XYZ file of C-alpha atoms in Angstrom:
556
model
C 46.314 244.633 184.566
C 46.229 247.990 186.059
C 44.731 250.985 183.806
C 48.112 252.639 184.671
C 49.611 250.164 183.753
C 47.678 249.750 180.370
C 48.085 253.420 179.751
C 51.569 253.268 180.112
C 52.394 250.172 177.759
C 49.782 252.358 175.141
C 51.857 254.666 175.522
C 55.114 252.998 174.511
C 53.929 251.070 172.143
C 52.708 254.492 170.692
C 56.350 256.391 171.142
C 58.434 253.112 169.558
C 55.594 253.037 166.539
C 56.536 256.745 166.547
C 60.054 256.780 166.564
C 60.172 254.153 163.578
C 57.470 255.664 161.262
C 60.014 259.043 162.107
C 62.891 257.182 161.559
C 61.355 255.517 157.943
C 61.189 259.432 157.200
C 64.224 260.747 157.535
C 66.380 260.435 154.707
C 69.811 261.677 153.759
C 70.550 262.724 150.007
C 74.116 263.551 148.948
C 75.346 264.965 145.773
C 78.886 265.331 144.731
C 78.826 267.192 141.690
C 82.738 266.767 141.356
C 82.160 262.767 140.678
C 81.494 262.312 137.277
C 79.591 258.889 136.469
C 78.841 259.480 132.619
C 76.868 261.671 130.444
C 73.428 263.067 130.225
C 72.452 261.418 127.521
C 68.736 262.299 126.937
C 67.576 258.871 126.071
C 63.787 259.443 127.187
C 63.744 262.053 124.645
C 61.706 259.704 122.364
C 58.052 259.082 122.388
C 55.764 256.868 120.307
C 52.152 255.563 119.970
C 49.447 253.548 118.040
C 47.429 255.725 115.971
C 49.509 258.201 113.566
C 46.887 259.830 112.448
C 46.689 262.202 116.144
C 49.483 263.553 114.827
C 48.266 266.490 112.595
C 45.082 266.225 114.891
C 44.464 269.198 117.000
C 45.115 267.875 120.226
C 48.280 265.800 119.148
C 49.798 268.899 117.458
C 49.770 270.679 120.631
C 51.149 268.123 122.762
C 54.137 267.510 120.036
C 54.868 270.939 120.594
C 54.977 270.996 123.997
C 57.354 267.776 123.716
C 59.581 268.972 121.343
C 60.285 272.552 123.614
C 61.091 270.667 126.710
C 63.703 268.595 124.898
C 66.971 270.469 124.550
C 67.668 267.684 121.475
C 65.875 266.499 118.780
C 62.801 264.209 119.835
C 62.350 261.251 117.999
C 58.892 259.743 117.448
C 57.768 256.057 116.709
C 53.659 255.263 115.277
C 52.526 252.175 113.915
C 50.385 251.638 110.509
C 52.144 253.893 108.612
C 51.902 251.752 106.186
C 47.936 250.458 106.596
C 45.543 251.098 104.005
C 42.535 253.030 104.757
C 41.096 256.331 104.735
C 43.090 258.227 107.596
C 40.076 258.118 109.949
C 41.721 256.919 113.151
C 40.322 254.598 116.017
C 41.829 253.453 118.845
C 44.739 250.614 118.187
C 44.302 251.642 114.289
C 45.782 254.255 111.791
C 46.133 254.512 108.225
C 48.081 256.172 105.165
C 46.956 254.447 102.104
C 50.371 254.435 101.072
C 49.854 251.459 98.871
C 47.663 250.021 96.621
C 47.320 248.775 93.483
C 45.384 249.950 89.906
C 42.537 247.768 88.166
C 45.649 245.868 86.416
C 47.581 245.060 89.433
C 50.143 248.009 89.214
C 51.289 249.404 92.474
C 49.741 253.122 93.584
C 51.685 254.891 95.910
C 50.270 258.267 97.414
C 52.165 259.878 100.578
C 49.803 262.812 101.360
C 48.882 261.062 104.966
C 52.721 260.035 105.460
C 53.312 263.393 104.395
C 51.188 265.261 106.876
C 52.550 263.211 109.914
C 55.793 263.300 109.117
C 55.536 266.990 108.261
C 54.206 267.986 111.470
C 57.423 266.063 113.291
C 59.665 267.693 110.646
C 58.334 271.431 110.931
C 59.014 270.845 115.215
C 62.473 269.891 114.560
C 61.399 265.997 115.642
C 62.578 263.116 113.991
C 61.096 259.659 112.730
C 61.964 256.336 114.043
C 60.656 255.234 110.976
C 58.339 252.198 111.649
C 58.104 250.344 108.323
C 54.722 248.745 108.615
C 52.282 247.367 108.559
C 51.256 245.441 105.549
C 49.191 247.430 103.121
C 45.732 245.235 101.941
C 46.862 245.028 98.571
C 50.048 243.287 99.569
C 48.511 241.329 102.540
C 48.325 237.336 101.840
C 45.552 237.250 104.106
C 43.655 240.512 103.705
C 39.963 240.048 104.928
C 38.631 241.189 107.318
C 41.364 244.120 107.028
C 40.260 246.972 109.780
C 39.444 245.692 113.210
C 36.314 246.609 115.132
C 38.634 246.856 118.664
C 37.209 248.540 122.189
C 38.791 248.896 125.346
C 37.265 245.628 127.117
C 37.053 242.844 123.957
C 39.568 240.334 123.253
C 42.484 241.893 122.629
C 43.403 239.374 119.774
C 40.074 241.101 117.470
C 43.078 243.732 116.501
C 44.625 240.996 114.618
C 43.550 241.263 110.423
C 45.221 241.498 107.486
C 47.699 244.147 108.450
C 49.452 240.972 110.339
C 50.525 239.396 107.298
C 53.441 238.554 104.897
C 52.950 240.137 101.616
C 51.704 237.865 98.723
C 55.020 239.424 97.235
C 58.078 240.611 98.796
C 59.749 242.784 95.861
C 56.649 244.621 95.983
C 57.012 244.910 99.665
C 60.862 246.274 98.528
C 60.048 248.435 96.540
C 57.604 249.820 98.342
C 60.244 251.371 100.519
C 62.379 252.146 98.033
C 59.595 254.404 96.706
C 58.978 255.685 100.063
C 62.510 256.399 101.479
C 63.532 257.898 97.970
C 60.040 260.226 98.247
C 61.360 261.204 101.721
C 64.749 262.570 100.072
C 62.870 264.161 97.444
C 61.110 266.034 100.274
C 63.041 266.541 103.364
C 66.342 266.452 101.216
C 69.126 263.767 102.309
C 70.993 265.417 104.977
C 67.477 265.230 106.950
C 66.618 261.586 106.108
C 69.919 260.287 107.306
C 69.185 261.547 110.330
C 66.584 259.260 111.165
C 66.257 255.452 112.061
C 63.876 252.990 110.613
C 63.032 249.867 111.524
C 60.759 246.680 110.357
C 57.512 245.521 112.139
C 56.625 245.639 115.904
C 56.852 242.845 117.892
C 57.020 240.088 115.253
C 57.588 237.715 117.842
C 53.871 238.151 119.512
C 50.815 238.596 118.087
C 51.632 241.483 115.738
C 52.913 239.264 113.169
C 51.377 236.225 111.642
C 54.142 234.638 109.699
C 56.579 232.446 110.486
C 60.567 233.537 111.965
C 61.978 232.944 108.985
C 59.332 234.960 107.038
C 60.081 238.096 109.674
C 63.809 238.133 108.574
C 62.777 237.758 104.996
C 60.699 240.725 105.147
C 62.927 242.566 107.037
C 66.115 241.463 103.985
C 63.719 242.485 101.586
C 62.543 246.116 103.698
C 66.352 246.603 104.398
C 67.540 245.908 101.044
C 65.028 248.705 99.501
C 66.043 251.388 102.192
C 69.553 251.126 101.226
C 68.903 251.037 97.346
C 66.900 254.240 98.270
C 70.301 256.005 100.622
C 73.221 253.542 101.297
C 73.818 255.691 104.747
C 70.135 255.410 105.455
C 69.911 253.435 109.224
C 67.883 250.470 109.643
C 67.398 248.138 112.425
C 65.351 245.497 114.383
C 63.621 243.731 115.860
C 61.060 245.806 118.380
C 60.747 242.615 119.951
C 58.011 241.863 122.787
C 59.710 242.675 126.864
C 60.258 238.417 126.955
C 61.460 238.132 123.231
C 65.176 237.559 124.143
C 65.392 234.306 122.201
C 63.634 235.904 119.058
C 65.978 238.634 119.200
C 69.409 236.067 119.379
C 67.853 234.926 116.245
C 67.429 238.434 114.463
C 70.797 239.129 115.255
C 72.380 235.612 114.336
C 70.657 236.032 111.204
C 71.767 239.691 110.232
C 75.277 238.305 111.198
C 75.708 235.145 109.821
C 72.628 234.102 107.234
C 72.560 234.349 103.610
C 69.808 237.471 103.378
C 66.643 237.082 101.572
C 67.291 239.928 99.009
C 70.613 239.752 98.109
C 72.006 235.993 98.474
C 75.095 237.689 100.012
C 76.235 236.859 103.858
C 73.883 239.139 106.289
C 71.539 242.058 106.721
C 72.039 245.355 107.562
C 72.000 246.183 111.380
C 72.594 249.927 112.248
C 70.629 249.694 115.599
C 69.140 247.057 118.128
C 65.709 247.077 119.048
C 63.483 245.545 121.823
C 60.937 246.330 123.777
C 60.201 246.185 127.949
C 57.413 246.781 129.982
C 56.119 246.220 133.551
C 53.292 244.329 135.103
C 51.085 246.053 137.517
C 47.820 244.110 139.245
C 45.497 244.771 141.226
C 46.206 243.550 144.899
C 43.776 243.687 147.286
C 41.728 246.575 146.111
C 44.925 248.424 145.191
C 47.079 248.662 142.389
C 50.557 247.563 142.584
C 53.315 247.944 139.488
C 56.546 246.318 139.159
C 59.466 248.259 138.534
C 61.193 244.465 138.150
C 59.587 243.070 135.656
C 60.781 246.281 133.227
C 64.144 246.265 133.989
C 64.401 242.093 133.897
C 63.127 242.998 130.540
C 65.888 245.319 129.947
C 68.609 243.471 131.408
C 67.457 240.152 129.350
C 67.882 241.532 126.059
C 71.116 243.661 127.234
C 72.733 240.046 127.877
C 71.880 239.321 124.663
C 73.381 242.196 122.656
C 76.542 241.791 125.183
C 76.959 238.120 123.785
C 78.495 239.732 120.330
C 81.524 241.215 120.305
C 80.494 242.554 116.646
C 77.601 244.487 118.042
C 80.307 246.409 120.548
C 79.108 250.643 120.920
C 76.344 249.869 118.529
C 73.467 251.872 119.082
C 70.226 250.375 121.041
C 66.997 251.675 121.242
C 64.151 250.929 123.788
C 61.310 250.688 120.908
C 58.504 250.909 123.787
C 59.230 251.266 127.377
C 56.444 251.337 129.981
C 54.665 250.163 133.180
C 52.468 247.926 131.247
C 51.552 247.087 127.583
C 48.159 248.417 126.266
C 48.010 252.541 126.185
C 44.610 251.880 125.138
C 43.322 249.811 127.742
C 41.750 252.320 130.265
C 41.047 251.952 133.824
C 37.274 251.627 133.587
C 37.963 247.878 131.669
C 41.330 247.615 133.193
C 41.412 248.682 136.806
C 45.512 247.691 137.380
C 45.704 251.193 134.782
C 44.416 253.383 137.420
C 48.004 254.903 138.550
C 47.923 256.658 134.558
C 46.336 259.961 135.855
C 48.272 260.971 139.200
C 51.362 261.203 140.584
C 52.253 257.532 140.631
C 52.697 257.306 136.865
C 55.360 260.412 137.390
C 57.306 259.096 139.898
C 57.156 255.713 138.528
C 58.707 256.950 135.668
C 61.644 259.064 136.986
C 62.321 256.137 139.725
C 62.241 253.320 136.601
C 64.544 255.616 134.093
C 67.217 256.457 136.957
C 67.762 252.437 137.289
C 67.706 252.379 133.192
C 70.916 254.729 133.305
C 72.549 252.515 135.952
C 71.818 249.067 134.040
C 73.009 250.348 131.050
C 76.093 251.769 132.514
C 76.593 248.169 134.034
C 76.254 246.484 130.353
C 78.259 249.161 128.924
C 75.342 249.351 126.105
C 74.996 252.346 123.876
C 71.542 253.444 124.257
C 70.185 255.887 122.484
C 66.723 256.348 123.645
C 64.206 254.011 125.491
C 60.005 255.250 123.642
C 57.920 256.464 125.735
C 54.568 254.652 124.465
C 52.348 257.756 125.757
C 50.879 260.257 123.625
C 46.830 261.275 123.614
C 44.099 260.203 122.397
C 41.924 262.532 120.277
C 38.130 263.644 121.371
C 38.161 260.812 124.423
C 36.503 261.416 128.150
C 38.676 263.592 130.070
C 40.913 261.649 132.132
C 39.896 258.129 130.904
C 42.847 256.349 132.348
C 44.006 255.920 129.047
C 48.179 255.715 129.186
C 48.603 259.108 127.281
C 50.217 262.600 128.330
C 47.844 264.604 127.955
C 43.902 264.316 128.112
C 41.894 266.858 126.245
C 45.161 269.270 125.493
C 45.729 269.316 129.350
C 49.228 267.618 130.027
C 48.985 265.430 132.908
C 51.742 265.268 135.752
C 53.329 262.344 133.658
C 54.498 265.023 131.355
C 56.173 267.012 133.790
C 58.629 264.421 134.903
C 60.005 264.810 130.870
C 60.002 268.771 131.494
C 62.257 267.667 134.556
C 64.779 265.997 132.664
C 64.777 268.296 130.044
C 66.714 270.560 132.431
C 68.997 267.790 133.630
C 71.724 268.336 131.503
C 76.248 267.950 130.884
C 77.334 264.891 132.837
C 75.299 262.851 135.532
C 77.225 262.586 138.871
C 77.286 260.608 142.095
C 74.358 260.783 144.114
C 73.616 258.751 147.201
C 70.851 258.415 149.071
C 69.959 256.321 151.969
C 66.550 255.775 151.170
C 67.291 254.142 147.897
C 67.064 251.290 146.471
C 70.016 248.982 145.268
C 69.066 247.864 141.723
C 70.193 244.398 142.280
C 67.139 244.304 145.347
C 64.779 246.011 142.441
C 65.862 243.204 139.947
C 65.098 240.415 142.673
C 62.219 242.026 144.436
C 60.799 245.066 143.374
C 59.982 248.155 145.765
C 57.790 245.840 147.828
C 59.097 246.344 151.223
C 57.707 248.986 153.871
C 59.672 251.710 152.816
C 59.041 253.741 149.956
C 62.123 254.010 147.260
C 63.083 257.485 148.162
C 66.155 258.069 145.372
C 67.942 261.028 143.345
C 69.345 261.205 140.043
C 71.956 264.593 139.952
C 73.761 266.008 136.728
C 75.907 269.011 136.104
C 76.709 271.663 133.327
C 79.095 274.170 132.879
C 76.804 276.740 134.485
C 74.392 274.738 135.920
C 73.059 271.615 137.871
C 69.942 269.766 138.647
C 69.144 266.704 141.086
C 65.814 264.814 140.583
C 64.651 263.288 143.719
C 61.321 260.831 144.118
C 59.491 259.003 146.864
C 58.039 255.788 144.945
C 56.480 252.559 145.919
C 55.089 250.207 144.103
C 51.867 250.013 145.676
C 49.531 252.772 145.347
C 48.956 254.274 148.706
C 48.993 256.849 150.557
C 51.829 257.586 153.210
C 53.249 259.538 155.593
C 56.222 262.740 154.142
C 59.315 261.270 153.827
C 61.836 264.409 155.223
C 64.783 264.979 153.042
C 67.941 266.744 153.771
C 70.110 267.332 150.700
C 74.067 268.252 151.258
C 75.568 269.291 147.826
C 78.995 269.287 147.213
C 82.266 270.215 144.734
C 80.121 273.227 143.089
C 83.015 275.288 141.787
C 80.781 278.013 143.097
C 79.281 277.262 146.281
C 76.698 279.742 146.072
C 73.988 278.979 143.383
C 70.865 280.396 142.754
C 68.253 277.197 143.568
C 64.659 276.743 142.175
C 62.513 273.601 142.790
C 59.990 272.580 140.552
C 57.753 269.761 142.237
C 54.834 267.127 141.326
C 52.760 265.967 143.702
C 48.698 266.350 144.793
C 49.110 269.845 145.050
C 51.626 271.267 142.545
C 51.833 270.176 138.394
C 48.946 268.294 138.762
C 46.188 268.790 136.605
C 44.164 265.218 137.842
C 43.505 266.490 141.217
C 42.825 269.988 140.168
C 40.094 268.575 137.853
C 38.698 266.411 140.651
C 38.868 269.570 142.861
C 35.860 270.864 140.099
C 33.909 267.894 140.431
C 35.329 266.033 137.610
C 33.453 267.266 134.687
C 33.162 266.200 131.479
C 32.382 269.257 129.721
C 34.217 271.835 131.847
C 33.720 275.317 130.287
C 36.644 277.705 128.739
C 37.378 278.920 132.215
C 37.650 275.630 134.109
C 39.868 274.459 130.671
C 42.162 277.210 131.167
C 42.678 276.137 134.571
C 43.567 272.520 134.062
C 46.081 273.849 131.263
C 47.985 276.000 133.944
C 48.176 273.314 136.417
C 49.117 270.762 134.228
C 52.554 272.670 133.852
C 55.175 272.587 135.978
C 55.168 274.307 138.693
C 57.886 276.252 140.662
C 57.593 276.058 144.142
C 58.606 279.107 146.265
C 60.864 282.130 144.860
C 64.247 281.490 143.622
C 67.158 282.186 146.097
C 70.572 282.353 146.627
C 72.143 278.984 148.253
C 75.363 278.810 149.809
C 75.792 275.253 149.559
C 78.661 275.147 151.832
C 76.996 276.738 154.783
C 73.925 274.739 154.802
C 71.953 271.609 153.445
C 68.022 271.905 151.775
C 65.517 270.226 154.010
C 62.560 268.890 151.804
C 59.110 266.878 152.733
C 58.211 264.471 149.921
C 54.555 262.611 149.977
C 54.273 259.454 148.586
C 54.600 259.260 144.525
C 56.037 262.606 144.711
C 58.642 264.003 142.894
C 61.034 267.294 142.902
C 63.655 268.818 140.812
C 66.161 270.697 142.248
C 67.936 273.380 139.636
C 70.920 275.116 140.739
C 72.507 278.123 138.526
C 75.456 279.989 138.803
């Protein structure tokens, strides 16, 4: 062949590889802000993690005020070992209260002061419990050496498993425990203010949490339920925080707070004032490179939504997410678990606005009430900087995670029709995940009386750099077609404290300076000056990398 020749089929293979990677770029977004789909509701306004005892901790006071002012409602929080005996002294996968134990003569002890403090620091930020009653205090455990675990990032993950796991030796004990506890509450917060929390038994009693049998799980939940209401009839109570696969376990729950005699009373079933379950994704590492899955999440979602759906007693009753994220251990940090390495960047922010866009849609296809799907993200006190831990924040620096929550705290009124041509259909997500060669490049849009907001993201599952996906954005049916816009947007360069740190060197003891630094750009950051928009004149042209996301906030 001729060089000519060669040079010229170069050449063309060059312009067609071109014209597609062009053509993978351009995408079209439109809003119609006059198509109502259904409300706002701001059901990732709840958060939750393992170790309570963060909460009146320096670092984890900070961050629960930064959660609770980006929230324009009420944020509830979710810990676990509220109930654990010990000292306070926390440790990663461990907290405790000492809520519970008993005198030289067997008589039951009950002192709240660690309760107190972490449920004081939610009340005093106008945050609310999701009560987790749990786990089982030594004194009540049936099993209760060894009692605290010895767990690391890196051992067996099954070492967390001691006498917290267990039934109690005696389950009016365990009832009046939170009789005591609930009727303390009231005593402190008043009634009003306890009634407007949930509660709920256990976590994951279907797993390895719990080391009694089913029936001993409903039994302790009769007995936990039965207390609670002695305590405040209108108190709300519900179940079962079951694992992401735990459909079947959950059937069970509900069959049995429908139909069985309960433990406690003897009467015909259990009191149910919400549904809980859990769902998580499954990222590994592929090649050298990390890959999540969006799918496995929402199968978990969708599994437990048919199962709800099944009752037509459990019709507009209220469901909770009890822990919803792109894996299961927060703990577990990149160093021993090298799938956890999206946590610090961008990928963990636009995983997360990408994964709760397709939560609204499944619920609205299940017709389920949801009222909030926990974030299992919080911090973890006095830990290397940027660990790879699954937290928000690192050190009191909020990491670009957080910024996707300070995004929807702005999206507010009704959510309306937005459609993009780079997106996903959820029914390809639920068979397939984002696999394919082009990225998910979506938009979630809502609208207020005098304002509006569309979210838009360019996710892929796989953790890799790409080319800018260009976005044009026509907005229609504003009432007033001229707006003034402001975009807010996470990616390498902008609400991203990771790279800013790595920009430094990566230090582990950066000084006051470098600290104040890494605070400011691990806000979120407006991009450009606001202006006036006419949006019937024009359309907004955007370039999105990879694992980026923007908000787009319109005022008029």
């Amino acid at each position: 062949m001729k060089t000519s020749t060669k040079a010229l089929l170069l050449w063309l293979s060059f312009a067609f590889l071109s014209a597609g990677l062009f053509a993978q770029r351009k995408r079209n977004i439109e809003v119609n802000f006059d198509r109502n789909v259904a409300p706002m509701k701001p059901v990732w306004a709840w958060f939750g993690y393992d170790e309570p005892n963060y909460t009146y901790m320096k670092d984890g006071q900070k961050l629960l005020t930064e959660i609770s002012k980006l929230s324009p409602v009420p944020v509830f929080v979710r810990a676990h070992n509220l109930l654990t005996s010990g000292d306070g002294t926390p440790a990663l996968k461990w907290g405790s209260t000492n809520a519970y134990t008993e005198d030289a003569n067997g008589n039951p002890v009950y002192n709240w002061k660690i309760v107190d403090q972490i449920f004081d620091t939610y009340v005093k930020r106008g945050m609310k419990p999701l009560a987790q009653i749990g786990f089982m205090p030594e004194a009540l455990s049936t099993h209760p050496q060894p009692y605290q675990h010895k767990w690391k990032p890196g051992t067996r993950y099954e070492e967390i498993l001691t006498g917290w796991a267990y039934p109690p030796k005696d389950y009016q004990r365990w009832s009046n425990l939170v009789y005591e506890w609930v009727k303390h509450s009231i005593d402190r917060y008043g009634k009003a203010e306890v009634e407007s929390w949930y509660w709920e038994v256990w976590n994951e009693a279907d797993g390895a949490y719990w080391k009694g049998t089913q029936q001993e799980f409903f039994k302790l939940y009769d007995y936990a339920a039965y207390g609670l209401k002695r305590a405040l009839p209108t108190a709300r109570i519900g179940g079962a925080n079951v694992t992401g696969g735990g459909f079947r376990y959950l059937d069970a729950f509900i069959k049995h707070c429908l139909l069985d005699t309960n433990y406690a009373t003897g009467k015909v079933g259990s009191p149910l004032d919400a549904v809980l379950f859990h769902a998580k994704g499954s990222p590994k590492v592929v090649n050298g490179t990390v890959v999540m899955s969006i799918k496995t999440q929402l199968k978990n979602i969708e599994s437990n939504y048919k199962v709800i759906s099944k009752y037509p007693q459990l019709k507009n009753i209220p469901v909770i997410i009890g822990e919803s994220d792109p894996e299961g251990c927060a703990a577990c940090g990149m160093s021993t678990n090298p799938e956890n390495a999206y946590r610090n960047g961008t990928m963990y922010s636009s995983y997360t606005a990408a994964s709760f866009a397709r939560l609204y849609e499944l619920t609205d296809q299940y017709k389920i009430n949801l009222l909030g799907a926990v974030t299992w993200s919080f911090e973890f006190e006095n830990q290397p900087w940027f660990a790879g831990f699954r937290d928000l924040a690192t050190n009191g620096v909020d990491k670009p995670v957080l910024n996707v929550f300070r995004m929807f705290g702005q999206m507010k009124g009704n959510r309306v029709e937005a459609k993009s041509d780079g997106m996903y259909p959820l029914k390809t997500i639920l068979d397939s995940s984002i696999r394919k060669a082009t990225t998910d490049l979506g938009a979630l849009a809502t609208k207020d009386q005098r304002s509006a907001a569309v979210m838009i993201w360019n996710y892929h599952d796989e953790d890799k750099t790409g080319t800018k996906a260009l976005v044009r954005v026509k907005l229609n049916g504003l009432a007033t077609p001229t707006v003034t816009l402001t975009r807010y947007q996470i990616d390498q360069e902008n609400s991203n404290s990771y790279e800013m740190w790595k920009k430094m060197g990566s230090p582990q003891q950066p000084d006051a300076k470098q600290i104040a630094v890494l605070e400011q750009s691990g806000q979120l950051k407006r991009v450009d000056k606001p202006r006036k928009f006419n949006s019937a004149n024009g359309e907004i042209e955007l370039e999105l990398s990879r694992q980026a996301v923007v908000l787009l906030k319109l005022d008029w």
